[in-house]
Amino acid sequence: MLTWLRSKIRRSHDVDETSAVAAANIESSFVSGKQERPRVCLIDVDEGIVEGLRSKGMNCFSGTLGSLVSVPNKGYESYHRTHDCLLNCRFPDNLHEYDVVVIDLQNKKTVEYDAHQHEHSHVTGHVQQVFMSAYPETRFDPRPAAAQVLGDKLQAFLGRETVCVILAAENDLVTYYPIKITSDGIKECDMIPLSLYGFYPDIPSMVPLKGIDTRVLIDTSSELGQLLRRHNASSKYETAFAHPIGWKERQRVESDDFIPLMAAMSGEAISYVHKRQKNCTFVFPVITDKKAFLIDLMERALPEWFPALFPYSTRFIWLKDEPYMLPNEEVLVREREGIRRAFEADLAKIDAQIDANREKHKYLHDLLTASGAELVASVQTFLLWLGFPD
């Protein structure tokens, strides 16, 4: 499967085309004048980025897991110690027909509590269900509950050749207290603990790490590698991920369906691509210039991996082939490739020299940190280095 994923960079593949949907509540999510494919659902992506992608011809729907709600819960003796809360998520009715879903989990917009926004407008039957926010809670987070709803909607999406992009954040866990309101009164239900990543049940194990020192693991021969390197210096991470382990010939081995793209300096993956059914899910850390990153990702990097999903972006990709290159372009491209290879070779050589030097003079650090026999050996080595006889 790893070979299959890497081959996506070099070859195109067929996807089933689906017919356009005529229903008004679905068509309203599309912007006239845009390319029909790919259909892109942007969840909690900043509106400036949404408009930037639309200006590039992308057919985008702007959705949300919901805003956090500042709830005015008071002390236990107050009449206002609890408030009813509803989800405020928004997803397209035909999400299963979309080609790309982008989910920004780093967006934590908060709004003030408005009682009118947390009342059912129309109730069918004799029961309505709400979540109870009670003191001492002062901020209701609807996103983990909405993530469960999103996960149900994504099931059919994952069964098609599609792409999911996740801008990762630390995993927020929320315990909800649902209540049922009936003509006979109010009934409290069992509490429900939910995760912000509830839409991604097969997510690799998360490692609670935060940091700013990052490195790119793929080279610049692909658009994605170039993109990650351009943004690496300004990246940080709020969580990391362990490489999934599976069984092969009765041995535990790392899964081939998981390719790390970036790592923390300690080695844990902070960005990766995960093959899930027919879907490929990309996870990225916190990127400072998110707008430039997502536009380049959608315009250049993803079309290189999935040309059939981006017919407009790849319609003239054959112009990059050697027979159609502009004057002098072939020479310049080869010169650039030579510079890149020489740079990577020199960098690898320097890295090897640094590692060897650290190993050679490791005893100097051991003088500060070691104890017992290890410290004695380090002192002996240090004295020999100063010129004292053995």
Short mmCIF file of C-alpha atoms in Angstrom, two decimals:
data_model
loop_
_atom_site.label_atom_id
_atom_site.label_comp_id
_atom_site.label_asym_id
_atom_site.label_seq_id
_atom_site.Cartn_x
_atom_site.Cartn_y
_atom_site.Cartn_z
CA MET A 1 0.00 0.00 0.00
CA LEU A 2 2.92 2.35 0.66
CA THR A 3 4.14 1.81 -2.89
CA TRP A 4 0.64 2.52 -4.17
CA LEU A 5 0.49 5.82 -2.28
CA ARG A 6 3.87 6.95 -3.51
CA SER A 7 2.93 6.06 -7.07
CA LYS A 8 0.09 8.57 -6.83
CA ILE A 9 2.69 11.27 -7.36
CA ARG A 10 3.59 9.91 -10.77
CA ARG A 11 0.39 8.63 -12.33
CA SER A 12 -3.25 9.52 -12.65
CA HIS A 13 -6.20 7.22 -11.98
CA ASP A 14 -9.86 6.94 -12.78
CA VAL A 15 -12.67 8.10 -10.54
CA ASP A 16 -16.40 7.72 -10.96
CA GLU A 17 -18.08 10.94 -11.96
CA THR A 18 -21.39 11.68 -10.24
CA SER A 19 -24.20 13.75 -11.66
CA ALA A 20 -24.91 17.28 -10.49
CA VAL A 21 -27.58 17.62 -7.81
CA ALA A 22 -30.56 19.76 -8.62
CA ALA A 23 -32.13 20.25 -5.21
CA ALA A 24 -32.22 23.91 -4.22
CA ASN A 25 -30.83 23.38 -0.71
CA ILE A 26 -27.82 21.60 -2.23
CA GLU A 27 -27.20 23.81 -5.23
CA SER A 28 -27.24 26.87 -2.99
CA SER A 29 -23.90 25.74 -1.55
CA PHE A 30 -22.22 26.17 -4.95
CA VAL A 31 -20.96 29.47 -6.30
CA SER A 32 -21.92 30.33 -9.87
CA GLY A 33 -19.02 30.62 -12.27
CA LYS A 34 -16.88 28.16 -10.34
CA GLN A 35 -15.61 24.83 -11.63
CA GLU A 36 -17.99 22.02 -10.70
CA ARG A 37 -15.13 19.70 -9.69
CA PRO A 38 -13.68 19.28 -7.23
CA ARG A 39 -16.42 19.99 -4.72
CA VAL A 40 -14.69 21.22 -1.58
CA CYS A 41 -16.23 21.35 1.91
CA LEU A 42 -14.34 23.71 4.22
CA ILE A 43 -15.14 23.21 7.90
CA ASP A 44 -14.17 25.99 10.33
CA VAL A 45 -11.82 27.48 7.75
CA ASP A 46 -11.41 31.26 8.04
CA GLU A 47 -13.74 33.14 5.71
CA GLY A 48 -10.81 35.00 4.14
CA ILE A 49 -9.30 31.67 3.11
CA VAL A 50 -12.66 30.46 1.79
CA GLU A 51 -12.93 33.53 -0.42
CA GLY A 52 -9.30 33.12 -1.49
CA LEU A 53 -10.00 29.58 -2.69
CA ARG A 54 -13.21 30.66 -4.42
CA SER A 55 -11.29 33.38 -6.24
CA LYS A 56 -9.06 30.61 -7.62
CA GLY A 57 -12.09 28.85 -9.11
CA MET A 58 -12.70 26.37 -6.30
CA ASN A 59 -16.28 25.20 -5.72
CA CYS A 60 -16.46 25.64 -1.93
CA PHE A 61 -19.05 25.13 0.80
CA SER A 62 -18.26 26.81 4.13
CA GLY A 63 -19.35 24.64 7.07
CA THR A 64 -18.60 24.44 10.78
CA LEU A 65 -18.47 22.09 13.75
CA GLY A 66 -19.93 25.00 15.68
CA SER A 67 -18.71 27.91 17.75
CA LEU A 68 -17.89 27.59 21.42
CA VAL A 69 -20.56 29.28 23.54
CA SER A 70 -19.84 31.50 26.54
CA VAL A 71 -22.55 30.35 28.98
CA PRO A 72 -23.59 32.65 31.89
CA ASN A 73 -23.86 29.87 34.48
CA LYS A 74 -23.93 31.22 38.05
CA GLY A 75 -23.44 29.64 41.49
CA TYR A 76 -25.44 26.68 42.80
CA GLU A 77 -27.93 28.92 44.63
CA SER A 78 -28.64 30.98 41.52
CA TYR A 79 -31.66 30.50 39.26
CA HIS A 80 -29.24 30.70 36.31
CA ARG A 81 -26.91 27.87 37.28
CA THR A 82 -27.87 25.78 34.21
CA HIS A 83 -28.62 26.56 30.57
CA ASP A 84 -29.93 24.44 27.71
CA CYS A 85 -27.57 24.19 24.73
CA LEU A 86 -27.98 22.91 21.18
CA LEU A 87 -25.41 22.08 18.52
CA ASN A 88 -24.71 24.84 16.00
CA CYS A 89 -22.90 22.80 13.34
CA ARG A 90 -23.46 23.17 9.58
CA PHE A 91 -22.61 20.60 6.89
CA PRO A 92 -23.82 20.23 3.28
CA ASP A 93 -26.74 17.84 2.82
CA ASN A 94 -24.83 16.03 0.07
CA LEU A 95 -21.46 15.74 1.80
CA HIS A 96 -21.11 12.21 0.43
CA GLU A 97 -20.89 13.72 -3.07
CA TYR A 98 -17.97 16.02 -2.25
CA ASP A 99 -14.40 15.32 -3.34
CA VAL A 100 -12.35 17.16 -0.71
CA VAL A 101 -13.11 17.96 2.94
CA VAL A 102 -10.86 20.36 4.86
CA ILE A 103 -11.31 20.48 8.66
CA ASP A 104 -9.54 23.17 10.70
CA LEU A 105 -9.53 22.01 14.32
CA GLN A 106 -7.35 24.96 15.34
CA ASN A 107 -10.23 27.43 15.05
CA LYS A 108 -11.86 28.12 18.45
CA LYS A 109 -14.30 30.93 17.75
CA THR A 110 -16.46 31.78 20.80
CA VAL A 111 -19.88 33.48 20.81
CA GLU A 112 -22.08 34.76 23.64
CA TYR A 113 -25.02 32.64 24.78
CA ASP A 114 -28.32 33.55 23.11
CA ALA A 115 -31.29 31.61 24.49
CA HIS A 116 -33.19 31.95 21.20
CA GLN A 117 -30.39 30.09 19.39
CA HIS A 118 -30.76 27.14 21.77
CA GLU A 119 -34.47 26.46 21.37
CA HIS A 120 -35.97 23.95 18.92
CA SER A 121 -37.99 25.93 16.37
CA HIS A 122 -40.10 22.96 15.35
CA VAL A 123 -40.68 19.85 17.45
CA THR A 124 -42.16 16.67 16.00
CA GLY A 125 -43.47 14.24 18.61
CA HIS A 126 -43.52 14.61 22.37
CA VAL A 127 -39.80 14.64 23.18
CA GLN A 128 -37.01 17.09 22.52
CA GLN A 129 -33.41 16.62 23.56
CA VAL A 130 -30.88 19.28 24.56
CA PHE A 131 -27.54 19.39 26.32
CA MET A 132 -27.40 20.83 29.82
CA SER A 133 -24.56 23.21 30.64
CA ALA A 134 -24.27 23.60 34.41
CA TYR A 135 -22.16 25.62 36.82
CA PRO A 136 -19.14 25.69 37.14
CA GLU A 137 -18.94 25.31 33.33
CA THR A 138 -18.79 28.71 31.64
CA ARG A 139 -17.99 27.63 28.09
CA PHE A 140 -19.99 25.03 26.17
CA ASP A 141 -18.00 23.27 23.44
CA PRO A 142 -20.31 21.70 20.81
CA ARG A 143 -17.51 20.52 18.52
CA PRO A 144 -16.91 16.96 19.84
CA ALA A 145 -20.65 16.21 19.63
CA ALA A 146 -20.77 17.72 16.14
CA ALA A 147 -17.71 15.64 15.22
CA GLN A 148 -19.79 12.51 15.85
CA VAL A 149 -22.44 13.83 13.46
CA LEU A 150 -19.75 14.60 10.90
CA GLY A 151 -18.30 11.10 11.26
CA ASP A 152 -21.65 9.56 10.31
CA LYS A 153 -21.88 11.80 7.25
CA LEU A 154 -18.34 10.92 6.17
CA GLN A 155 -18.92 7.16 5.95
CA ALA A 156 -20.05 7.23 2.31
CA PHE A 157 -17.42 9.89 1.54
CA LEU A 158 -14.64 7.54 2.67
CA GLY A 159 -15.93 4.84 0.34
CA ARG A 160 -15.16 7.00 -2.72
CA GLU A 161 -11.82 8.21 -4.04
CA THR A 162 -11.66 11.38 -1.97
CA VAL A 163 -9.29 13.54 0.07
CA CYS A 164 -9.62 14.74 3.65
CA VAL A 165 -7.32 17.46 5.02
CA ILE A 166 -7.10 18.00 8.78
CA LEU A 167 -5.34 20.93 10.43
CA ALA A 168 -4.58 19.22 13.72
CA ALA A 169 -4.98 20.55 17.25
CA GLU A 170 -4.79 18.92 20.65
CA ASN A 171 -7.62 16.51 21.34
CA ASP A 172 -10.35 18.22 23.36
CA LEU A 173 -12.46 15.75 25.36
CA VAL A 174 -15.89 16.90 26.52
CA THR A 175 -18.44 15.16 28.73
CA TYR A 176 -22.01 16.05 27.76
CA TYR A 177 -25.11 15.91 29.94
CA PRO A 178 -28.13 15.34 27.66
CA ILE A 179 -31.65 15.86 28.97
CA LYS A 180 -35.04 14.98 27.48
CA ILE A 181 -37.87 17.47 27.72
CA THR A 182 -41.35 15.91 27.61
CA SER A 183 -44.88 16.87 28.58
CA ASP A 184 -44.26 15.03 31.85
CA GLY A 185 -41.18 17.06 32.74
CA ILE A 186 -37.42 16.85 32.35
CA LYS A 187 -35.43 13.61 32.41
CA GLU A 188 -31.65 13.55 32.75
CA CYS A 189 -29.88 10.96 30.58
CA ASP A 190 -26.52 9.22 30.98
CA MET A 191 -23.50 11.44 30.48
CA ILE A 192 -21.66 11.07 27.15
CA PRO A 193 -17.85 11.60 26.85
CA LEU A 194 -16.86 12.57 23.30
CA SER A 195 -13.67 13.51 21.44
CA LEU A 196 -12.91 16.34 19.03
CA TYR A 197 -11.60 13.66 16.65
CA GLY A 198 -14.83 11.64 16.81
CA PHE A 199 -15.20 11.99 13.03
CA TYR A 200 -11.93 10.03 12.63
CA PRO A 201 -12.42 6.75 14.57
CA ASP A 202 -9.35 5.06 13.07
CA ILE A 203 -6.99 7.93 13.91
CA PRO A 204 -3.46 6.80 14.87
CA SER A 205 -2.62 6.99 18.57
CA MET A 206 -2.10 10.59 19.62
CA VAL A 207 0.99 11.66 21.57
CA PRO A 208 0.55 14.69 23.88
CA LEU A 209 3.42 16.80 22.55
CA LYS A 210 3.68 20.50 21.74
CA GLY A 211 6.62 22.28 20.16
CA ILE A 212 8.10 24.49 17.46
CA ASP A 213 11.09 22.46 16.20
CA THR A 214 9.92 20.55 13.13
CA ARG A 215 11.47 18.83 10.14
CA VAL A 216 10.15 17.70 6.75
CA LEU A 217 10.58 14.01 5.93
CA ILE A 218 9.84 14.04 2.19
CA ASP A 219 12.14 15.56 -0.41
CA THR A 220 11.45 18.44 -2.77
CA SER A 221 10.92 16.28 -5.85
CA SER A 222 7.17 16.66 -5.25
CA GLU A 223 5.01 19.77 -4.95
CA LEU A 224 3.98 18.65 -1.46
CA GLY A 225 7.59 18.38 -0.32
CA GLN A 226 8.34 21.87 -1.62
CA LEU A 227 5.21 23.25 0.05
CA LEU A 228 6.05 21.77 3.45
CA ARG A 229 9.61 23.06 3.29
CA ARG A 230 8.41 26.58 2.46
CA HIS A 231 6.28 26.62 5.62
CA ASN A 232 8.42 24.48 7.91
CA ALA A 233 10.25 27.35 9.64
CA SER A 234 6.98 28.95 10.78
CA SER A 235 5.23 25.71 11.77
CA LYS A 236 4.46 24.42 15.24
CA TYR A 237 2.53 21.44 16.55
CA GLU A 238 -0.06 20.90 19.26
CA THR A 239 -0.08 17.10 19.09
CA ALA A 240 1.89 14.22 17.57
CA PHE A 241 0.98 10.77 16.29
CA ALA A 242 2.44 7.27 16.66
CA HIS A 243 3.00 5.14 13.57
CA PRO A 244 0.21 2.51 13.47
CA ILE A 245 1.37 -1.07 14.00
CA GLY A 246 -0.09 -4.10 12.24
CA TRP A 247 0.62 -7.79 11.77
CA LYS A 248 2.49 -9.24 8.80
CA GLU A 249 3.64 -12.85 8.66
CA ARG A 250 3.07 -13.15 12.44
CA GLN A 251 5.26 -10.14 13.13
CA ARG A 252 4.30 -6.67 14.33
CA VAL A 253 5.30 -4.16 11.65
CA GLU A 254 4.60 -0.51 10.90
CA SER A 255 1.52 -0.01 8.73
CA ASP A 256 2.11 0.67 5.04
CA ASP A 257 -1.05 2.79 4.92
CA PHE A 258 0.61 5.56 6.96
CA ILE A 259 3.32 7.86 5.56
CA PRO A 260 4.88 10.46 7.90
CA LEU A 261 5.40 13.82 6.16
CA MET A 262 6.80 15.92 9.03
CA ALA A 263 8.19 15.05 12.44
CA ALA A 264 9.07 16.65 15.74
CA MET A 265 12.77 16.67 16.55
CA SER A 266 12.08 13.77 18.93
CA GLY A 267 10.91 11.69 15.96
CA GLU A 268 7.13 11.52 16.40
CA ALA A 269 5.03 12.27 13.31
CA ILE A 270 3.26 15.64 13.34
CA SER A 271 2.06 15.44 9.74
CA TYR A 272 1.16 12.38 7.69
CA VAL A 273 -1.02 10.88 4.97
CA HIS A 274 -3.26 7.94 5.92
CA LYS A 275 -4.90 5.60 3.38
CA ARG A 276 -8.44 4.82 4.62
CA GLN A 277 -10.68 2.72 2.39
CA LYS A 278 -10.58 4.68 -0.90
CA ASN A 279 -9.85 7.96 0.88
CA CYS A 280 -6.51 9.61 1.63
CA THR A 281 -6.45 11.71 4.81
CA PHE A 282 -3.72 14.34 5.19
CA VAL A 283 -2.94 15.75 8.64
CA PHE A 284 -0.88 18.93 9.04
CA PRO A 285 0.35 20.88 12.09
CA VAL A 286 -0.22 24.58 12.83
CA ILE A 287 0.84 26.62 9.78
CA THR A 288 1.31 30.37 10.32
CA ASP A 289 0.36 31.47 6.79
CA LYS A 290 -2.62 29.16 6.54
CA LYS A 291 -4.13 30.94 3.54
CA ALA A 292 -1.05 30.62 1.33
CA PHE A 293 -0.56 27.02 2.48
CA LEU A 294 -4.10 25.87 1.68
CA ILE A 295 -4.23 27.67 -1.67
CA ASP A 296 -0.95 26.07 -2.79
CA LEU A 297 -2.08 22.71 -1.40
CA MET A 298 -5.30 22.83 -3.41
CA GLU A 299 -3.79 24.34 -6.56
CA ARG A 300 -0.50 22.47 -6.82
CA ALA A 301 0.21 19.69 -4.31
CA LEU A 302 -3.06 17.74 -4.27
CA PRO A 303 -3.58 17.92 -8.07
CA GLU A 304 -0.18 16.26 -8.47
CA TRP A 305 -1.32 13.34 -6.29
CA PHE A 306 -4.93 13.20 -7.47
CA PRO A 307 -5.17 14.61 -11.02
CA ALA A 308 -8.58 13.04 -11.67
CA LEU A 309 -10.06 14.94 -8.71
CA PHE A 310 -8.67 18.23 -10.01
CA PRO A 311 -9.45 18.20 -13.74
CA TYR A 312 -9.21 21.98 -14.10
CA SER A 313 -5.84 22.20 -12.32
CA THR A 314 -4.33 19.35 -14.36
CA ARG A 315 -5.94 19.98 -17.75
CA PHE A 316 -2.71 21.44 -19.18
CA ILE A 317 -0.23 19.52 -17.03
CA TRP A 318 1.15 17.90 -20.20
CA LEU A 319 2.76 21.28 -20.97
CA LYS A 320 5.37 20.42 -18.32
CA ASP A 321 6.57 17.44 -20.37
CA GLU A 322 9.92 17.88 -22.10
CA PRO A 323 8.57 18.13 -25.69
CA TYR A 324 6.48 21.18 -24.70
CA MET A 325 8.94 23.02 -22.46
CA LEU A 326 9.66 26.66 -23.18
CA PRO A 327 13.08 27.72 -24.54
CA ASN A 328 15.89 27.13 -22.00
CA GLU A 329 13.43 25.63 -19.48
CA GLU A 330 14.76 22.08 -19.75
CA VAL A 331 18.32 23.26 -19.05
CA LEU A 332 17.18 25.34 -16.07
CA VAL A 333 15.09 22.49 -14.67
CA ARG A 334 18.04 20.11 -14.87
CA GLU A 335 20.32 22.73 -13.31
CA ARG A 336 17.85 23.19 -10.45
CA GLU A 337 17.69 19.43 -9.91
CA GLY A 338 21.48 19.24 -9.83
CA ILE A 339 21.66 22.02 -7.25
CA ARG A 340 19.01 20.30 -5.14
CA ARG A 341 20.83 16.96 -5.20
CA ALA A 342 24.18 18.59 -4.38
CA PHE A 343 22.60 20.53 -1.52
CA GLU A 344 20.97 17.43 -0.04
CA ALA A 345 24.24 15.48 -0.38
CA ASP A 346 26.24 18.27 1.31
CA LEU A 347 23.61 18.53 4.04
CA ALA A 348 23.74 14.77 4.67
CA LYS A 349 27.55 14.96 4.82
CA ILE A 350 27.48 17.78 7.38
CA ASP A 351 24.84 15.97 9.45
CA ALA A 352 27.06 12.87 9.51
CA GLN A 353 30.06 14.97 10.61
CA ILE A 354 27.98 16.58 13.37
CA ASP A 355 26.85 13.17 14.63
CA ALA A 356 30.42 11.84 14.57
CA ASN A 357 31.74 14.90 16.41
CA ARG A 358 29.06 14.60 19.07
CA GLU A 359 29.92 10.94 19.60
CA LYS A 360 33.65 11.70 19.74
CA HIS A 361 33.29 14.42 22.39
CA LYS A 362 30.31 12.98 24.21
CA TYR A 363 32.43 12.63 27.35
CA LEU A 364 32.42 16.43 27.79
CA HIS A 365 28.66 16.39 28.30
CA ASP A 366 29.01 13.28 30.45
CA LEU A 367 31.20 15.31 32.83
CA LEU A 368 28.08 17.36 33.57
CA THR A 369 25.43 14.66 33.55
CA ALA A 370 26.98 11.23 34.24
CA SER A 371 27.64 9.52 37.56
CA GLY A 372 29.50 6.48 38.90
CA ALA A 373 31.73 4.49 36.56
CA GLU A 374 30.53 6.45 33.54
CA LEU A 375 31.66 9.71 35.15
CA VAL A 376 35.06 8.22 36.06
CA ALA A 377 35.58 7.08 32.46
CA SER A 378 34.62 10.53 31.17
CA VAL A 379 37.13 12.23 33.51
CA GLN A 380 39.89 9.86 32.32
CA THR A 381 39.09 10.61 28.68
CA PHE A 382 39.05 14.35 29.40
CA LEU A 383 42.46 14.24 31.11
CA LEU A 384 43.93 12.32 28.17
CA TRP A 385 42.49 14.94 25.81
CA LEU A 386 44.24 17.67 27.87
CA GLY A 387 47.57 15.83 27.45
CA PHE A 388 48.01 14.12 30.80
CA PRO A 389 49.77 10.73 30.58
CA ASP A 390 47.66 7.58 30.82
#
